[in-house]
Short mmCIF file of C-alpha atoms in Angstrom, two decimals:
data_model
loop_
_atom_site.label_atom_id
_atom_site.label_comp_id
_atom_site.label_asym_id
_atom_site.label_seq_id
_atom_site.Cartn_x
_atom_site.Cartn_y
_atom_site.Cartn_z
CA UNK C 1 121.05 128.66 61.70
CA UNK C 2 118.28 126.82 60.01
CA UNK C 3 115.54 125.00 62.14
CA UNK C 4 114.46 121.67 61.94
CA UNK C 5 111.39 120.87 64.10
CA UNK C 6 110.37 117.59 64.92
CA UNK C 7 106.56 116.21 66.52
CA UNK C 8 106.05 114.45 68.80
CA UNK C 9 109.11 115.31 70.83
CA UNK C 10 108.20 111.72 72.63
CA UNK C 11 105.28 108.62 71.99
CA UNK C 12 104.53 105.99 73.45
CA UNK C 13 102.83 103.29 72.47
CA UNK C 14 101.48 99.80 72.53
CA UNK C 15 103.45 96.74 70.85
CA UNK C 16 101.41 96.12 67.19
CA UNK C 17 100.62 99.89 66.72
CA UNK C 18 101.96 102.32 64.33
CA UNK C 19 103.77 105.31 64.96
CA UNK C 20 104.22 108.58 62.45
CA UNK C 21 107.11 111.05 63.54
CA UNK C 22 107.09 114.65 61.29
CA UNK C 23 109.99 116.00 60.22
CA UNK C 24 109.98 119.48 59.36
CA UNK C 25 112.15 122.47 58.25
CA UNK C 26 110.80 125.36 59.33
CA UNK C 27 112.90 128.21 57.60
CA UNK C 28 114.35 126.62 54.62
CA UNK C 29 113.12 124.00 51.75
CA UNK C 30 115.34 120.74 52.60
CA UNK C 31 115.39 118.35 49.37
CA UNK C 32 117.13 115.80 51.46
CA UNK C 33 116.21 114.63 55.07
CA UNK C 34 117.96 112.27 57.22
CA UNK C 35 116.61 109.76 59.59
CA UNK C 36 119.04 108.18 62.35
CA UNK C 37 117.98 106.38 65.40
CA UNK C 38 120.18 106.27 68.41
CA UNK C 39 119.53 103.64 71.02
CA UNK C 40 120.50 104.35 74.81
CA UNK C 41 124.41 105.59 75.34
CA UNK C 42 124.87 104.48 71.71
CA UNK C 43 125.75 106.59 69.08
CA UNK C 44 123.83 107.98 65.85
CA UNK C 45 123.34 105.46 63.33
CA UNK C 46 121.95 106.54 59.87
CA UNK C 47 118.38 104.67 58.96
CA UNK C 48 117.81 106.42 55.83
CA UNK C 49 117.95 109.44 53.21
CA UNK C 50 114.72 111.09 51.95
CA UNK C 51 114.82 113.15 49.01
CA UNK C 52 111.52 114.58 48.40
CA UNK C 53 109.65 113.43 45.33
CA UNK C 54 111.23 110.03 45.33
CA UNK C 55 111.84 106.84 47.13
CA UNK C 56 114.28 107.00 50.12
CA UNK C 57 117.10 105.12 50.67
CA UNK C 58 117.64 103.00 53.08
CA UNK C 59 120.65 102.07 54.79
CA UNK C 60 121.65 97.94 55.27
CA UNK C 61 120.04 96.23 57.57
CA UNK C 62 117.37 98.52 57.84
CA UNK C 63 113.91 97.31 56.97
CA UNK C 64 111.98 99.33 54.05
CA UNK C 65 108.21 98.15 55.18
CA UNK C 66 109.01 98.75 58.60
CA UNK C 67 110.30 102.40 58.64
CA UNK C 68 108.09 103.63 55.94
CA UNK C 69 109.53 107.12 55.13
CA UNK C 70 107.51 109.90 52.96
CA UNK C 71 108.86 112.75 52.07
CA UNK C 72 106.30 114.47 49.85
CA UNK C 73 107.00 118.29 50.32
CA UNK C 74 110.38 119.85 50.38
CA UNK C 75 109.94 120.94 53.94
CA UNK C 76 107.92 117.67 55.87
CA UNK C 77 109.61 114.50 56.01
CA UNK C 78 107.79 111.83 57.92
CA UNK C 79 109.10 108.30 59.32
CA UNK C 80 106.40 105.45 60.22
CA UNK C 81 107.25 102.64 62.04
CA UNK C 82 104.71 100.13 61.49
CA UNK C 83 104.05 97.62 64.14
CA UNK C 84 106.15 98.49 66.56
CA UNK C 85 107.66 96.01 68.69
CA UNK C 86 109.40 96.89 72.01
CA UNK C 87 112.90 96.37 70.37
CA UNK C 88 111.84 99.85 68.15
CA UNK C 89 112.16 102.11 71.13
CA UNK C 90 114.59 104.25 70.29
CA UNK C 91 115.29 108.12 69.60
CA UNK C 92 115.23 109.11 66.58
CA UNK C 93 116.73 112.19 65.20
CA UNK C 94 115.90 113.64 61.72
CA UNK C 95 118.11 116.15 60.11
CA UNK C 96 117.63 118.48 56.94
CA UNK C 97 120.27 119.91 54.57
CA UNK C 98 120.09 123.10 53.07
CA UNK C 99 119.81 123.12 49.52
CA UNK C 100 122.90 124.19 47.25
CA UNK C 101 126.19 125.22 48.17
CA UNK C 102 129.21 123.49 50.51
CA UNK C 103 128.67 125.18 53.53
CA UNK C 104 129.80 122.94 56.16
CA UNK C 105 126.85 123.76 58.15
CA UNK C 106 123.97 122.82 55.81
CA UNK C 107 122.90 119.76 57.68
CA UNK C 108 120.58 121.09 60.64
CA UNK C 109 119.28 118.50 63.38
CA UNK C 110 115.72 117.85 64.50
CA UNK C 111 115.20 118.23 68.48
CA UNK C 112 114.29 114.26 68.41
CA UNK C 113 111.61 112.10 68.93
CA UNK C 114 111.56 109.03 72.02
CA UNK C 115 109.86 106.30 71.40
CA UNK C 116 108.77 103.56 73.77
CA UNK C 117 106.85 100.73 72.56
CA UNK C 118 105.44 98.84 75.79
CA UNK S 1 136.33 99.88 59.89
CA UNK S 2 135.73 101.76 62.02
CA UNK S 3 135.18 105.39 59.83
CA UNK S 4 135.13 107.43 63.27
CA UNK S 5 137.06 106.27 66.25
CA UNK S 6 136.22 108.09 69.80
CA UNK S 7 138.59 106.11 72.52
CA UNK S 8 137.38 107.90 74.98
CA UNK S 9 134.21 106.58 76.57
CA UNK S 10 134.00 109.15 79.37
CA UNK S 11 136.44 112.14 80.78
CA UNK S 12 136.21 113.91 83.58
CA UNK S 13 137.57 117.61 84.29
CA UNK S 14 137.49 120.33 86.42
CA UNK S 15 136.02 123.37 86.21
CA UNK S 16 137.76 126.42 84.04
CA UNK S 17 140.23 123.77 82.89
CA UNK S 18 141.05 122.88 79.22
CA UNK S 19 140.33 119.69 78.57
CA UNK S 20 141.02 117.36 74.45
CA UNK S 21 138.45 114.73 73.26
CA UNK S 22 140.10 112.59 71.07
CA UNK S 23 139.06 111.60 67.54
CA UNK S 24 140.55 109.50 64.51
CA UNK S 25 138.85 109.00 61.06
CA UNK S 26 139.84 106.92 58.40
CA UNK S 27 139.19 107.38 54.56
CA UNK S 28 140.80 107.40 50.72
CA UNK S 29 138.54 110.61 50.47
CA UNK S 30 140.83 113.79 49.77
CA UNK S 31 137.96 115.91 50.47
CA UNK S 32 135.93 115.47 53.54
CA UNK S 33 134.44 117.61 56.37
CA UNK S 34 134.82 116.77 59.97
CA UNK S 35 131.89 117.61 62.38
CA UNK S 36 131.72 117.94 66.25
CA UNK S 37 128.65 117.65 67.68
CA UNK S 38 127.48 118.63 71.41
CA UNK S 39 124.30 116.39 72.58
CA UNK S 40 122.93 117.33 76.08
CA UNK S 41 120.90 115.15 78.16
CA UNK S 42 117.77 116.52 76.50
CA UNK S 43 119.16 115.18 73.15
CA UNK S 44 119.12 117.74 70.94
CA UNK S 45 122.47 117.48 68.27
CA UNK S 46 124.14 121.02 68.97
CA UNK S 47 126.44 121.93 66.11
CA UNK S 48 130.21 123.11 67.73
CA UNK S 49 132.68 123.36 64.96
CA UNK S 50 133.58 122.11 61.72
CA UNK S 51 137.19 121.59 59.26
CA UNK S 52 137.23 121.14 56.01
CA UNK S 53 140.23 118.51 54.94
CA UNK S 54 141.59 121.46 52.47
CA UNK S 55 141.29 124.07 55.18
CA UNK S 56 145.16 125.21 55.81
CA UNK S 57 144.19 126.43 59.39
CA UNK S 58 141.92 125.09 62.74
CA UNK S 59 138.87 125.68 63.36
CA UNK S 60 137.78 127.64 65.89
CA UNK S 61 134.90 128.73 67.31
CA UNK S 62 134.81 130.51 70.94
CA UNK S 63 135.84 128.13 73.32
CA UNK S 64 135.87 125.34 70.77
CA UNK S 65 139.09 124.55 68.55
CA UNK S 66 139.54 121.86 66.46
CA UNK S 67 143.02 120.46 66.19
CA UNK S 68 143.69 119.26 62.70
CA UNK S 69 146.44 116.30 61.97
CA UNK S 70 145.46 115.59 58.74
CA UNK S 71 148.37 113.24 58.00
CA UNK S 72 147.44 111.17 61.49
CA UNK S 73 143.57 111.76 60.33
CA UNK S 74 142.80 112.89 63.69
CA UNK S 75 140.90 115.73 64.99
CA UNK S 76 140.37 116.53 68.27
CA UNK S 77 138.28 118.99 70.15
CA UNK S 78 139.87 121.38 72.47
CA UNK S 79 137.20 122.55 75.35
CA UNK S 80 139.11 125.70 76.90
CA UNK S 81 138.26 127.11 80.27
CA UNK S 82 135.01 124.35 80.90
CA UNK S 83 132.34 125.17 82.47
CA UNK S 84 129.64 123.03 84.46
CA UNK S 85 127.17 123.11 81.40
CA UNK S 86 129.68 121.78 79.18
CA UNK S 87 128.68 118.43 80.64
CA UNK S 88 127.16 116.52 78.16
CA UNK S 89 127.77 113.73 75.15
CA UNK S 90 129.98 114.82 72.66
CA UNK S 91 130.16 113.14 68.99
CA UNK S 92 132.43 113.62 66.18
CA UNK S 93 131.50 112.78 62.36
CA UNK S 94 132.47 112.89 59.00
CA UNK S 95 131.01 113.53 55.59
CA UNK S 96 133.23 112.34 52.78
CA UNK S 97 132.45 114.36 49.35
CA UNK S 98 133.33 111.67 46.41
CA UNK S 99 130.76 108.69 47.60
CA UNK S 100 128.21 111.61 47.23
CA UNK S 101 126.14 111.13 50.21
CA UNK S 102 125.69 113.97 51.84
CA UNK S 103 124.71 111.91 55.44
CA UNK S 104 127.28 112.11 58.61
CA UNK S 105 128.86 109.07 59.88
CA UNK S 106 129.10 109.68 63.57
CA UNK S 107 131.20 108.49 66.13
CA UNK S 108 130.58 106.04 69.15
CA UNK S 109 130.83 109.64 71.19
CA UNK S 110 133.06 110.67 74.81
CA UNK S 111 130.77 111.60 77.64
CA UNK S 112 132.18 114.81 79.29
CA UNK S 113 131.69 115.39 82.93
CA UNK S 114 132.40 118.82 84.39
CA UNK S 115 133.66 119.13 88.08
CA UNK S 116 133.01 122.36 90.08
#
């Protein structure tokens, strides 16, 4: 299958600082990137959908100038979260469709990136 | 609504025994694919089998089989002969084709514990 890399695998970080997390597929141009985050023993909520070359979308309750996502190439997504608090630690999981088609396997999951804001 | 319902928080089962995870999805989509997923402790989303709501037949892949009751909307996952690395989280999830987003709406998961 495809593979979806992500980096850092885990940050941590100080409350007020800003954190970028890369997104990347490594074998395939993705147009469209996912972001979920999934807090402890909780399961995978989606944040937001990237399509390169334009805006993402966000999902409700999710807040745009927080989780600033960029997805300028068609194979490196990133996600920023901008002044992290310690209520943003989380893990958060990108994942990368392949272009055309309906195979049912064209959505490819990132390893996953912790982050702890102290 | 719930789209994805997993009843099952946590399961236990023994070694080289079969063992169902339960799953229930709800939608006015005719055409939707249904997903499990395998996340270990290291948290990596590890992709077991899929069915396709037109697909006449279950899935199967290995050990993994997918039974399909498409007029109770559920689809459980069938674990034959477990073994000890089997342990892990296990989600199911759904992609419906007519809203158009292509994004999987996951489950609340069932935590399976293998028992030598």
């Amino acid at each position: 299958g495809a593979v979806v890399s992500q980096h850092p695998s885990w940050v941590i970080c100080k409350s007020g600082t800003s954190v970028k997390i890369e997104c990347r597929s490594l074998d395939f141009q993705a147009t469209t990137m996912f972001w979920y985050r999934q807090f402890p023993k909780q399961s995978l909520m989606l944040m937001a959908t990237s399509n390169e070359g334009s805006k993402a979308t966000y999902e409700q309750g999710v807040e745009k100038d927080k989780f600033l996502i960029n997805h300028a190439s068609l194979t490196l997504s990133t996600l920023t979260v901008t002044s992290a608090h310690p209520e943003d630690s989380s893990f958060y999981i990108c994942s990368a469709r392949t272009p055309g088609g309906s195979s049912y396997n064209e959505q490819f999951f990132g390893p996953g990136t912790r982050l702890t804001v102290l | 609504a719930q789209k994805i319902t997993q009843t099952q928080p946590g399961m236990f089962v023994q070694e080289k025994e079969a063992v169902t995870l339960d799953c229930t999805y709800d939608t006015s989509d005719p055409s939707y694919g249904l997903f499990w997923y395998k996340q270990p402790s290291s948290g990596e989303m590890i992709f077991l089998i899929y069915q396709g709501s037109y697909d006449q037949q279950n899935a199967t892949e290995g050990r993994y089989s997918l039974n399909f009751q498409k007029a109770r909307k559920s689809a459980n996952l069938v674990i034959s002969a477990s073994q000890l690395g089997d342990s892990a989280m296990y989600f199911c999830a759904m992609r419906e084709a007519a809203t158009g987003r292509r994004a999987l709406t996951f489950g609340s998961g069932t935590r399976l514990q293998v028992q030598p």
